[in-house]
Amino acid sequence: MKKVKLAVVGVGNMGRAHARDVHDLPHTELVAVCDVNEKFVQETAAFYNIPAYTNYQEMLDNEELDGVIIATPHYDHPPMTIAAFERDLHVLVEKPIAVDVQNGRKMIDAFYKAQETNPKLAFGAIFMQRTYGHYRKIKDLIDSGELGKLIRTTWIITDWFRTQAYYNSGGWRATWAGEGGGVLLNQSPHNLDLYQWLVGMPDRVTGFANLGKYHNIEVEDEVTAYFAYNNGHIGHFITSTAESPGTNRLEIVGENGKLIFEDGKLTFFRNRQSSFDFIETATGGFDKVENWQIDVPYTDHGQPGHKQIIANFANAILHDEPLIAPASEGLNSVMLANAILLSSFNNMTVELPIDGEVYIQKLQDLIDSSSK
């Protein structure tokens, strides 16, 4: 049986989990691991009886690989990804694909260049929440037209609670030089990815980001953003690592009704007719559109989402299976995060796509003053 030979770069919490999944899946083989922390990498390598490296370039040059999974701190993603493409290797990268749009584009450009000689090259991102049954059902309802024209999307996602001890656990965490951002770059990339996957990218962003409001950190731990679309659709995105108990409530409103997902329950308030039509034709000033409350069933995603993403990555290499989360789409969540911060820093609404050079200049100022 053909197996995809993979190495994992970065064997912290997520990297060790990825190594385990690669080892356990039937169509993947864990060939090597790499990390600058010699203790971590030696322990992981010994457990699987495979080579350990502290230099990823050395590993790429010495091991017979089909691809790599990159689970390092965010700033390392672009150079490692580009180095892999230069060696004609497939890449699966953790979220976010990059800290900033400028470097994200460099990764995608390197991918397209490598595809010129190897059109079957795969470049995926680990957005495992796209495999979750409830989000797949929501996307199906939207894409099939059940909601009609979209009016509003509001996501309150404040159940990312973190303590000061969490931020103190790694010197790179929650610093501009080490991580490049806070809740938008660490916890909420999944939600930003799902937001744009479900309802598309906005045209304008107004963001309000509070830096170290509730924790002794440099970066944002509370964010509110307003998204505007040229077609009239509006969006709200509210996230925090300081609320306990937090909330995870997604509302998507269209002319044909409203979807709500909260506490594992997906509810569709289905209008009997379009609210737009009703506005025009109703004879009473306070009339309401008749609607029915429907509890929408969905299939649970089963095995862990990370494992599904890795299995899908292997199948893309072996059988041309479409990627669940192409890394090129991962640029969108980076764009949204950068736009929210840039808007907040400059106290103004920003147009998408943002000027990557303007953002990276601001980021460099923050890095220069960082404690890392």
mmCIF file of C-alpha atoms in Angstrom:
data_model
loop_
_atom_site.group_PDB
_atom_site.id
_atom_site.type_symbol
_atom_site.label_atom_id
_atom_site.label_comp_id
_atom_site.label_asym_id
_atom_site.label_seq_id
_atom_site.Cartn_x
_atom_site.Cartn_y
_atom_site.Cartn_z
ATOM 1 C CA MET A 1 0.000 0.000 0.000
ATOM 2 C CA LYS A 2 1.348 3.385 -1.054
ATOM 3 C CA LYS A 3 2.030 5.706 1.882
ATOM 4 C CA VAL A 4 2.796 9.420 1.907
ATOM 5 C CA LYS A 5 6.122 10.018 3.653
ATOM 6 C CA LEU A 6 5.785 13.030 5.944
ATOM 7 C CA ALA A 7 7.896 14.916 8.462
ATOM 8 C CA VAL A 8 6.571 17.208 11.190
ATOM 9 C CA VAL A 9 8.383 20.476 11.851
ATOM 10 C CA GLY A 10 7.631 21.770 15.328
ATOM 11 C CA VAL A 11 6.734 19.230 18.014
ATOM 12 C CA GLY A 12 5.060 21.385 20.625
ATOM 13 C CA ASN A 13 1.493 20.598 21.667
ATOM 14 C CA MET A 14 0.013 20.572 18.164
ATOM 15 C CA GLY A 15 3.054 19.126 16.422
ATOM 16 C CA ARG A 16 3.118 16.092 18.699
ATOM 17 C CA ALA A 17 -0.569 15.510 17.993
ATOM 18 C CA HIS A 18 0.088 15.736 14.253
ATOM 19 C CA ALA A 19 2.988 13.286 14.563
ATOM 20 C CA ARG A 20 0.692 10.841 16.335
ATOM 21 C CA ASP A 21 -1.963 11.171 13.628
ATOM 22 C CA VAL A 22 0.554 10.723 10.814
ATOM 23 C CA HIS A 23 1.845 7.612 12.546
ATOM 24 C CA ASP A 24 -1.659 6.204 13.065
ATOM 25 C CA LEU A 25 -3.269 6.898 9.694
ATOM 26 C CA PRO A 26 -3.135 4.056 7.142
ATOM 27 C CA HIS A 27 -1.860 6.095 4.185
ATOM 28 C CA THR A 28 0.816 8.187 5.903
ATOM 29 C CA GLU A 29 4.263 7.368 7.274
ATOM 30 C CA LEU A 30 6.058 9.502 9.855
ATOM 31 C CA VAL A 31 9.639 9.722 8.582
ATOM 32 C CA ALA A 32 11.254 12.419 10.772
ATOM 33 C CA VAL A 33 10.592 15.240 13.209
ATOM 34 C CA CYS A 34 12.277 18.602 13.698
ATOM 35 C CA ASP A 35 12.278 21.215 16.449
ATOM 36 C CA VAL A 36 14.757 23.718 17.847
ATOM 37 C CA ASN A 37 13.985 22.333 21.322
ATOM 38 C CA GLU A 38 16.346 19.372 21.394
ATOM 39 C CA LYS A 39 14.667 17.756 24.390
ATOM 40 C CA PHE A 40 11.221 17.774 22.765
ATOM 41 C CA VAL A 41 12.431 16.544 19.401
ATOM 42 C CA GLN A 42 14.619 13.784 20.828
ATOM 43 C CA GLU A 43 11.776 12.504 23.005
ATOM 44 C CA THR A 44 9.342 12.497 20.081
ATOM 45 C CA ALA A 45 11.812 10.860 17.712
ATOM 46 C CA ALA A 46 12.694 8.171 20.247
ATOM 47 C CA PHE A 47 9.011 7.361 20.786
ATOM 48 C CA TYR A 48 8.514 6.680 17.066
ATOM 49 C CA ASN A 49 12.044 5.409 16.409
ATOM 50 C CA ILE A 50 12.699 7.967 13.682
ATOM 51 C CA PRO A 51 15.426 10.596 13.072
ATOM 52 C CA ALA A 52 15.379 13.899 14.977
ATOM 53 C CA TYR A 53 16.583 17.237 13.616
ATOM 54 C CA THR A 54 17.016 20.690 15.070
ATOM 55 C CA ASN A 55 17.559 22.281 11.633
ATOM 56 C CA TYR A 56 14.700 21.952 9.152
ATOM 57 C CA GLN A 57 16.889 22.684 6.114
ATOM 58 C CA GLU A 58 19.104 19.776 7.088
ATOM 59 C CA MET A 59 16.085 17.516 7.468
ATOM 60 C CA LEU A 60 14.656 18.508 4.090
ATOM 61 C CA ASP A 61 18.007 17.807 2.429
ATOM 62 C CA ASN A 62 18.683 14.466 4.102
ATOM 63 C CA GLU A 63 15.333 12.674 4.373
ATOM 64 C CA GLU A 64 13.327 11.041 1.587
ATOM 65 C CA LEU A 65 10.036 12.919 1.940
ATOM 66 C CA ASP A 66 6.839 13.536 0.041
ATOM 67 C CA GLY A 67 5.775 16.423 2.227
ATOM 68 C CA VAL A 68 5.973 18.278 5.524
ATOM 69 C CA ILE A 69 3.546 19.407 8.201
ATOM 70 C CA ILE A 70 4.582 22.754 9.692
ATOM 71 C CA ALA A 71 3.473 23.408 13.288
ATOM 72 C CA THR A 72 6.015 26.000 14.406
ATOM 73 C CA PRO A 73 5.505 29.544 15.752
ATOM 74 C CA HIS A 74 3.796 31.698 13.131
ATOM 75 C CA TYR A 75 6.756 33.682 11.819
ATOM 76 C CA ASP A 76 8.490 30.454 10.779
ATOM 77 C CA HIS A 77 5.688 29.338 8.463
ATOM 78 C CA PRO A 78 6.674 31.349 5.343
ATOM 79 C CA PRO A 79 10.414 30.495 5.134
ATOM 80 C CA MET A 80 9.816 26.817 5.949
ATOM 81 C CA THR A 81 6.986 26.544 3.436
ATOM 82 C CA ILE A 82 9.025 28.214 0.689
ATOM 83 C CA ALA A 83 12.019 25.966 1.444
ATOM 84 C CA ALA A 84 9.799 22.905 1.071
ATOM 85 C CA PHE A 85 8.408 24.091 -2.264
ATOM 86 C CA GLU A 86 11.940 24.678 -3.515
ATOM 87 C CA ARG A 87 12.491 20.944 -2.935
ATOM 88 C CA ASP A 88 9.226 19.959 -4.666
ATOM 89 C CA LEU A 89 7.563 18.884 -1.407
ATOM 90 C CA HIS A 90 3.885 19.033 -0.490
ATOM 91 C CA VAL A 91 3.063 21.290 2.483
ATOM 92 C CA LEU A 92 0.398 21.264 5.174
ATOM 93 C CA VAL A 93 0.716 24.317 7.429
ATOM 94 C CA GLU A 94 -0.865 25.198 10.757
ATOM 95 C CA LYS A 95 -3.036 28.268 11.181
ATOM 96 C CA PRO A 96 -2.498 31.090 10.564
ATOM 97 C CA ILE A 97 -0.561 30.420 7.397
ATOM 98 C CA ALA A 98 1.395 33.639 8.082
ATOM 99 C CA VAL A 99 1.356 36.601 10.432
ATOM 100 C CA ASP A 100 0.798 39.118 7.645
ATOM 101 C CA VAL A 101 -0.652 39.246 4.150
ATOM 102 C CA GLN A 102 2.683 40.177 2.550
ATOM 103 C CA ASN A 103 4.407 36.981 3.659
ATOM 104 C CA GLY A 104 1.291 34.926 3.041
ATOM 105 C CA ARG A 105 1.360 36.054 -0.586
ATOM 106 C CA LYS A 106 5.033 35.076 -0.847
ATOM 107 C CA MET A 107 4.111 31.545 0.260
ATOM 108 C CA ILE A 108 1.338 31.298 -2.315
ATOM 109 C CA ASP A 109 3.558 32.732 -5.054
ATOM 110 C CA ALA A 110 6.197 30.098 -4.222
ATOM 111 C CA PHE A 111 3.506 27.427 -4.425
ATOM 112 C CA TYR A 112 2.326 28.577 -7.854
ATOM 113 C CA LYS A 113 5.925 28.700 -9.072
ATOM 114 C CA ALA A 114 6.537 25.136 -7.851
ATOM 115 C CA GLN A 115 3.308 24.015 -9.521
ATOM 116 C CA GLU A 116 4.733 25.050 -12.887
ATOM 117 C CA THR A 117 6.970 21.972 -12.753
ATOM 118 C CA ASN A 118 4.719 19.832 -10.549
ATOM 119 C CA PRO A 119 1.013 20.648 -11.135
ATOM 120 C CA LYS A 120 -0.038 18.017 -8.590
ATOM 121 C CA LEU A 121 1.725 19.740 -5.684
ATOM 122 C CA ALA A 122 -0.577 20.156 -2.654
ATOM 123 C CA PHE A 123 -0.613 23.114 -0.268
ATOM 124 C CA GLY A 124 -3.120 22.781 2.567
ATOM 125 C CA ALA A 125 -3.930 24.600 5.801
ATOM 126 C CA ILE A 126 -5.019 23.006 9.069
ATOM 127 C CA PHE A 127 -8.451 24.559 9.397
ATOM 128 C CA MET A 128 -10.006 21.453 10.893
ATOM 129 C CA GLN A 129 -13.233 23.178 11.927
ATOM 130 C CA ARG A 130 -14.289 23.049 8.273
ATOM 131 C CA THR A 131 -14.823 19.317 8.865
ATOM 132 C CA TYR A 132 -17.332 19.870 11.690
ATOM 133 C CA GLY A 133 -20.829 18.691 10.851
ATOM 134 C CA HIS A 134 -22.644 21.827 11.975
ATOM 135 C CA TYR A 135 -20.491 24.188 9.907
ATOM 136 C CA ARG A 136 -20.758 21.949 6.853
ATOM 137 C CA LYS A 137 -24.556 21.974 7.244
ATOM 138 C CA ILE A 138 -24.611 25.767 7.601
ATOM 139 C CA LYS A 139 -22.526 26.132 4.448
ATOM 140 C CA ASP A 140 -24.842 23.761 2.579
ATOM 141 C CA LEU A 141 -27.913 25.765 3.618
ATOM 142 C CA ILE A 142 -26.309 29.037 2.506
ATOM 143 C CA ASP A 143 -24.879 27.700 -0.762
ATOM 144 C CA SER A 144 -28.165 26.026 -1.711
ATOM 145 C CA GLY A 145 -30.031 29.328 -1.344
ATOM 146 C CA GLU A 146 -32.161 28.451 1.677
ATOM 147 C CA LEU A 147 -31.464 31.840 3.276
ATOM 148 C CA GLY A 148 -31.752 33.824 0.062
ATOM 149 C CA LYS A 149 -29.901 37.137 -0.031
ATOM 150 C CA LEU A 150 -27.824 37.545 3.105
ATOM 151 C CA ILE A 151 -28.531 40.519 5.376
ATOM 152 C CA ARG A 152 -26.384 40.106 8.497
ATOM 153 C CA THR A 153 -23.821 37.752 10.014
ATOM 154 C CA THR A 154 -22.947 38.132 13.691
ATOM 155 C CA TRP A 155 -20.468 35.916 15.500
ATOM 156 C CA ILE A 156 -19.865 36.334 19.210
ATOM 157 C CA ILE A 157 -16.929 34.022 19.882
ATOM 158 C CA THR A 158 -15.669 34.820 23.358
ATOM 159 C CA ASP A 159 -15.151 31.305 24.720
ATOM 160 C CA TRP A 160 -11.404 31.422 24.069
ATOM 161 C CA PHE A 161 -10.718 32.137 27.763
ATOM 162 C CA ARG A 162 -7.018 32.097 28.674
ATOM 163 C CA THR A 163 -5.250 32.768 31.977
ATOM 164 C CA GLN A 164 -2.060 34.711 32.543
ATOM 165 C CA ALA A 165 -0.346 31.374 33.193
ATOM 166 C CA TYR A 166 -1.170 30.345 29.616
ATOM 167 C CA TYR A 167 0.529 33.431 28.215
ATOM 168 C CA ASN A 168 3.500 32.938 30.529
ATOM 169 C CA SER A 169 3.975 29.330 29.338
ATOM 170 C CA GLY A 170 6.051 30.291 26.279
ATOM 171 C CA GLY A 171 8.364 33.246 25.825
ATOM 172 C CA TRP A 172 7.154 33.789 22.256
ATOM 173 C CA ARG A 173 3.489 33.913 23.211
ATOM 174 C CA ALA A 174 1.505 37.161 23.084
ATOM 175 C CA THR A 175 4.401 39.301 21.853
ATOM 176 C CA TRP A 176 4.630 41.149 18.551
ATOM 177 C CA ALA A 177 8.103 39.748 17.849
ATOM 178 C CA GLY A 178 7.305 36.191 18.904
ATOM 179 C CA GLU A 179 3.717 35.652 17.783
ATOM 180 C CA GLY A 180 2.694 38.677 15.746
ATOM 181 C CA GLY A 181 -0.674 39.103 17.399
ATOM 182 C CA GLY A 182 -3.047 37.814 20.042
ATOM 183 C CA VAL A 183 -6.547 36.392 19.855
ATOM 184 C CA LEU A 184 -6.827 37.166 16.118
ATOM 185 C CA LEU A 185 -3.610 35.293 15.279
ATOM 186 C CA ASN A 186 -3.745 32.467 17.797
ATOM 187 C CA GLN A 187 -7.288 31.496 18.753
ATOM 188 C CA SER A 188 -9.664 33.091 16.238
ATOM 189 C CA PRO A 189 -8.061 32.242 12.866
ATOM 190 C CA HIS A 190 -10.421 29.253 12.796
ATOM 191 C CA ASN A 191 -13.437 31.516 13.214
ATOM 192 C CA LEU A 192 -12.182 34.093 10.710
ATOM 193 C CA ASP A 193 -11.604 31.272 8.228
ATOM 194 C CA LEU A 194 -15.093 29.873 8.806
ATOM 195 C CA TYR A 195 -16.637 33.337 8.571
ATOM 196 C CA GLN A 196 -15.244 33.996 5.089
ATOM 197 C CA TRP A 197 -15.806 30.360 4.009
ATOM 198 C CA LEU A 198 -19.486 30.620 4.911
ATOM 199 C CA VAL A 199 -20.458 34.137 3.823
ATOM 200 C CA GLY A 200 -17.511 35.487 1.827
ATOM 201 C CA MET A 201 -15.020 38.305 2.281
ATOM 202 C CA PRO A 202 -16.259 41.808 3.126
ATOM 203 C CA ASP A 203 -15.268 44.885 1.174
ATOM 204 C CA ARG A 204 -14.539 47.140 4.158
ATOM 205 C CA VAL A 205 -13.465 46.510 7.752
ATOM 206 C CA THR A 206 -13.701 48.675 10.851
ATOM 207 C CA GLY A 207 -11.904 47.190 13.840
ATOM 208 C CA PHE A 208 -11.486 47.939 17.535
ATOM 209 C CA ALA A 209 -8.686 45.965 19.202
ATOM 210 C CA ASN A 210 -7.690 46.326 22.839
ATOM 211 C CA LEU A 211 -4.072 45.434 23.580
ATOM 212 C CA GLY A 212 -3.376 43.729 26.891
ATOM 213 C CA LYS A 213 -6.677 44.932 28.354
ATOM 214 C CA TYR A 214 -7.144 41.962 30.681
ATOM 215 C CA HIS A 215 -3.750 40.226 30.585
ATOM 216 C CA ASN A 216 -0.170 41.370 31.004
ATOM 217 C CA ILE A 217 0.582 40.973 27.278
ATOM 218 C CA GLU A 218 1.575 43.190 24.328
ATOM 219 C CA VAL A 219 -1.073 42.030 21.881
ATOM 220 C CA GLU A 220 -4.853 42.112 21.529
ATOM 221 C CA ASP A 221 -7.018 40.136 23.955
ATOM 222 C CA GLU A 222 -10.387 41.726 23.063
ATOM 223 C CA VAL A 223 -11.655 42.613 19.586
ATOM 224 C CA THR A 224 -14.832 43.928 17.989
ATOM 225 C CA ALA A 225 -15.041 44.282 14.204
ATOM 226 C CA TYR A 226 -17.639 45.522 11.734
ATOM 227 C CA PHE A 227 -17.630 44.093 8.205
ATOM 228 C CA ALA A 228 -19.366 45.880 5.308
ATOM 229 C CA TYR A 229 -20.202 44.409 1.897
ATOM 230 C CA ASN A 230 -20.972 46.303 -1.285
ATOM 231 C CA ASN A 231 -24.208 44.310 -1.655
ATOM 232 C CA GLY A 232 -25.548 45.570 1.670
ATOM 233 C CA HIS A 233 -24.687 42.545 3.797
ATOM 234 C CA ILE A 234 -23.127 43.506 7.150
ATOM 235 C CA GLY A 235 -21.127 41.466 9.652
ATOM 236 C CA HIS A 236 -19.989 41.637 13.261
ATOM 237 C CA PHE A 237 -17.126 39.691 14.819
ATOM 238 C CA ILE A 238 -16.593 39.842 18.577
ATOM 239 C CA THR A 239 -13.882 37.826 20.282
ATOM 240 C CA SER A 240 -11.958 37.780 23.564
ATOM 241 C CA THR A 241 -9.719 35.646 25.753
ATOM 242 C CA ALA A 242 -11.002 37.245 28.967
ATOM 243 C CA GLU A 243 -14.691 36.318 29.205
ATOM 244 C CA SER A 244 -15.760 33.506 31.502
ATOM 245 C CA PRO A 245 -18.215 32.068 30.861
ATOM 246 C CA GLY A 246 -17.737 32.915 27.218
ATOM 247 C CA THR A 247 -20.184 32.741 24.333
ATOM 248 C CA ASN A 248 -20.070 31.017 20.966
ATOM 249 C CA ARG A 249 -23.136 32.180 19.066
ATOM 250 C CA LEU A 250 -23.327 32.471 15.284
ATOM 251 C CA GLU A 251 -26.298 34.207 13.660
ATOM 252 C CA ILE A 252 -26.725 34.381 9.894
ATOM 253 C CA VAL A 253 -29.762 36.281 8.658
ATOM 254 C CA GLY A 254 -31.121 36.262 5.120
ATOM 255 C CA GLU A 255 -34.329 37.360 3.465
ATOM 256 C CA ASN A 256 -35.762 33.857 3.984
ATOM 257 C CA GLY A 257 -35.016 33.573 7.694
ATOM 258 C CA LYS A 258 -32.354 33.261 10.364
ATOM 259 C CA LEU A 259 -29.861 30.537 11.282
ATOM 260 C CA ILE A 260 -28.562 30.340 14.845
ATOM 261 C CA PHE A 261 -25.852 27.971 16.028
ATOM 262 C CA GLU A 262 -25.176 27.879 19.754
ATOM 263 C CA ASP A 263 -24.446 25.166 22.330
ATOM 264 C CA GLY A 264 -24.365 22.459 19.668
ATOM 265 C CA LYS A 265 -27.875 23.285 18.401
ATOM 266 C CA LEU A 266 -28.579 24.527 14.872
ATOM 267 C CA THR A 267 -31.911 26.340 14.532
ATOM 268 C CA PHE A 268 -33.485 27.756 11.360
ATOM 269 C CA PHE A 269 -36.280 30.296 11.721
ATOM 270 C CA ARG A 270 -37.720 29.797 8.221
ATOM 271 C CA ASN A 271 -39.773 32.628 6.757
ATOM 272 C CA ARG A 272 -42.904 31.735 4.831
ATOM 273 C CA GLN A 273 -41.942 34.379 2.264
ATOM 274 C CA SER A 274 -39.046 36.724 1.604
ATOM 275 C CA SER A 275 -38.822 39.503 4.178
ATOM 276 C CA PHE A 276 -37.962 41.867 1.322
ATOM 277 C CA ASP A 277 -41.183 40.979 -0.490
ATOM 278 C CA PHE A 278 -43.165 41.273 2.743
ATOM 279 C CA ILE A 279 -41.809 44.770 3.371
ATOM 280 C CA GLU A 280 -43.236 45.833 0.022
ATOM 281 C CA THR A 281 -46.598 44.037 0.123
ATOM 282 C CA ALA A 282 -47.764 43.947 3.778
ATOM 283 C CA THR A 283 -50.785 46.183 4.478
ATOM 284 C CA GLY A 284 -50.186 46.595 8.204
ATOM 285 C CA GLY A 285 -47.398 48.709 9.601
ATOM 286 C CA PHE A 286 -46.561 46.220 12.377
ATOM 287 C CA ASP A 287 -47.192 42.954 10.517
ATOM 288 C CA LYS A 288 -44.580 40.203 10.941
ATOM 289 C CA VAL A 289 -43.421 37.601 8.470
ATOM 290 C CA GLU A 290 -44.786 34.192 9.461
ATOM 291 C CA ASN A 291 -41.945 31.795 10.268
ATOM 292 C CA TRP A 292 -41.373 28.308 11.588
ATOM 293 C CA GLN A 293 -38.707 27.228 14.055
ATOM 294 C CA ILE A 294 -36.844 24.218 12.657
ATOM 295 C CA ASP A 295 -34.262 22.206 14.556
ATOM 296 C CA VAL A 296 -31.805 21.320 11.803
ATOM 297 C CA PRO A 297 -30.155 17.904 12.094
ATOM 298 C CA TYR A 298 -26.530 17.474 11.113
ATOM 299 C CA THR A 299 -24.044 14.615 11.057
ATOM 300 C CA ASP A 300 -21.262 14.763 13.614
ATOM 301 C CA HIS A 301 -17.813 14.913 12.064
ATOM 302 C CA GLY A 302 -16.663 11.760 13.839
ATOM 303 C CA GLN A 303 -12.894 11.393 14.138
ATOM 304 C CA PRO A 304 -10.894 14.451 15.241
ATOM 305 C CA GLY A 305 -10.802 17.228 12.674
ATOM 306 C CA HIS A 306 -6.991 17.467 12.659
ATOM 307 C CA LYS A 307 -6.812 13.822 11.692
ATOM 308 C CA GLN A 308 -9.334 14.350 8.889
ATOM 309 C CA ILE A 309 -7.298 17.243 7.513
ATOM 310 C CA ILE A 310 -4.123 15.127 7.445
ATOM 311 C CA ALA A 311 -5.973 12.200 5.857
ATOM 312 C CA ASN A 312 -7.411 14.559 3.244
ATOM 313 C CA PHE A 313 -3.907 15.968 2.590
ATOM 314 C CA ALA A 314 -2.609 12.434 1.973
ATOM 315 C CA ASN A 315 -5.538 11.639 -0.318
ATOM 316 C CA ALA A 316 -4.929 14.851 -2.264
ATOM 317 C CA ILE A 317 -1.365 13.665 -2.899
ATOM 318 C CA LEU A 318 -2.287 10.059 -3.680
ATOM 319 C CA HIS A 319 -5.661 10.411 -5.406
ATOM 320 C CA ASP A 320 -6.099 14.104 -6.344
ATOM 321 C CA GLU A 321 -8.828 14.504 -3.714
ATOM 322 C CA PRO A 322 -9.803 18.193 -3.364
ATOM 323 C CA LEU A 323 -8.307 19.796 -0.263
ATOM 324 C CA ILE A 324 -10.748 20.637 2.518
ATOM 325 C CA ALA A 325 -8.794 23.822 3.260
ATOM 326 C CA PRO A 326 -6.462 25.005 0.480
ATOM 327 C CA ALA A 327 -3.775 27.244 1.958
ATOM 328 C CA SER A 328 -4.526 29.886 -0.666
ATOM 329 C CA GLU A 329 -7.853 30.398 1.132
ATOM 330 C CA GLY A 330 -5.920 30.719 4.393
ATOM 331 C CA LEU A 331 -4.758 34.122 3.167
ATOM 332 C CA ASN A 332 -8.307 35.410 3.707
ATOM 333 C CA SER A 333 -8.274 34.918 7.487
ATOM 334 C CA VAL A 334 -4.861 36.620 7.650
ATOM 335 C CA MET A 335 -6.283 39.480 5.584
ATOM 336 C CA LEU A 336 -9.213 39.899 7.976
ATOM 337 C CA ALA A 337 -6.973 39.816 11.073
ATOM 338 C CA ASN A 338 -4.544 42.335 9.555
ATOM 339 C CA ALA A 339 -7.415 44.588 8.446
ATOM 340 C CA ILE A 340 -9.012 44.619 11.910
ATOM 341 C CA LEU A 341 -5.719 45.555 13.574
ATOM 342 C CA LEU A 342 -4.780 48.125 10.932
ATOM 343 C CA SER A 343 -8.197 49.745 11.234
ATOM 344 C CA SER A 344 -7.881 49.879 15.009
ATOM 345 C CA PHE A 345 -4.320 51.231 14.950
ATOM 346 C CA ASN A 346 -5.221 53.970 12.437
ATOM 347 C CA ASN A 347 -8.731 54.633 13.805
ATOM 348 C CA MET A 348 -10.290 54.341 10.355
ATOM 349 C CA THR A 349 -12.184 51.972 8.077
ATOM 350 C CA VAL A 350 -9.915 50.041 5.687
ATOM 351 C CA GLU A 351 -10.722 48.716 2.238
ATOM 352 C CA LEU A 352 -9.990 45.135 1.239
ATOM 353 C CA PRO A 353 -7.657 43.900 -0.028
ATOM 354 C CA ILE A 354 -5.365 45.816 2.309
ATOM 355 C CA ASP A 355 -1.975 47.166 1.328
ATOM 356 C CA GLY A 356 0.326 44.485 2.748
ATOM 357 C CA GLU A 357 3.291 46.855 2.802
ATOM 358 C CA VAL A 358 1.451 49.374 4.985
ATOM 359 C CA TYR A 359 0.535 46.677 7.502
ATOM 360 C CA ILE A 360 3.998 45.134 7.637
ATOM 361 C CA GLN A 361 5.532 48.571 8.333
ATOM 362 C CA LYS A 362 3.191 49.004 11.301
ATOM 363 C CA LEU A 363 3.947 45.470 12.464
ATOM 364 C CA GLN A 364 7.687 46.162 12.281
ATOM 365 C CA ASP A 365 7.248 49.214 14.531
ATOM 366 C CA LEU A 366 5.502 46.978 17.065
ATOM 367 C CA ILE A 367 8.203 44.305 16.745
ATOM 368 C CA ASP A 368 10.922 46.923 17.332
ATOM 369 C CA SER A 369 9.290 47.864 20.625
ATOM 370 C CA SER A 370 8.458 44.268 21.591
ATOM 371 C CA SER A 371 9.785 42.717 24.789
ATOM 372 C CA LYS A 372 10.600 39.439 22.979
#
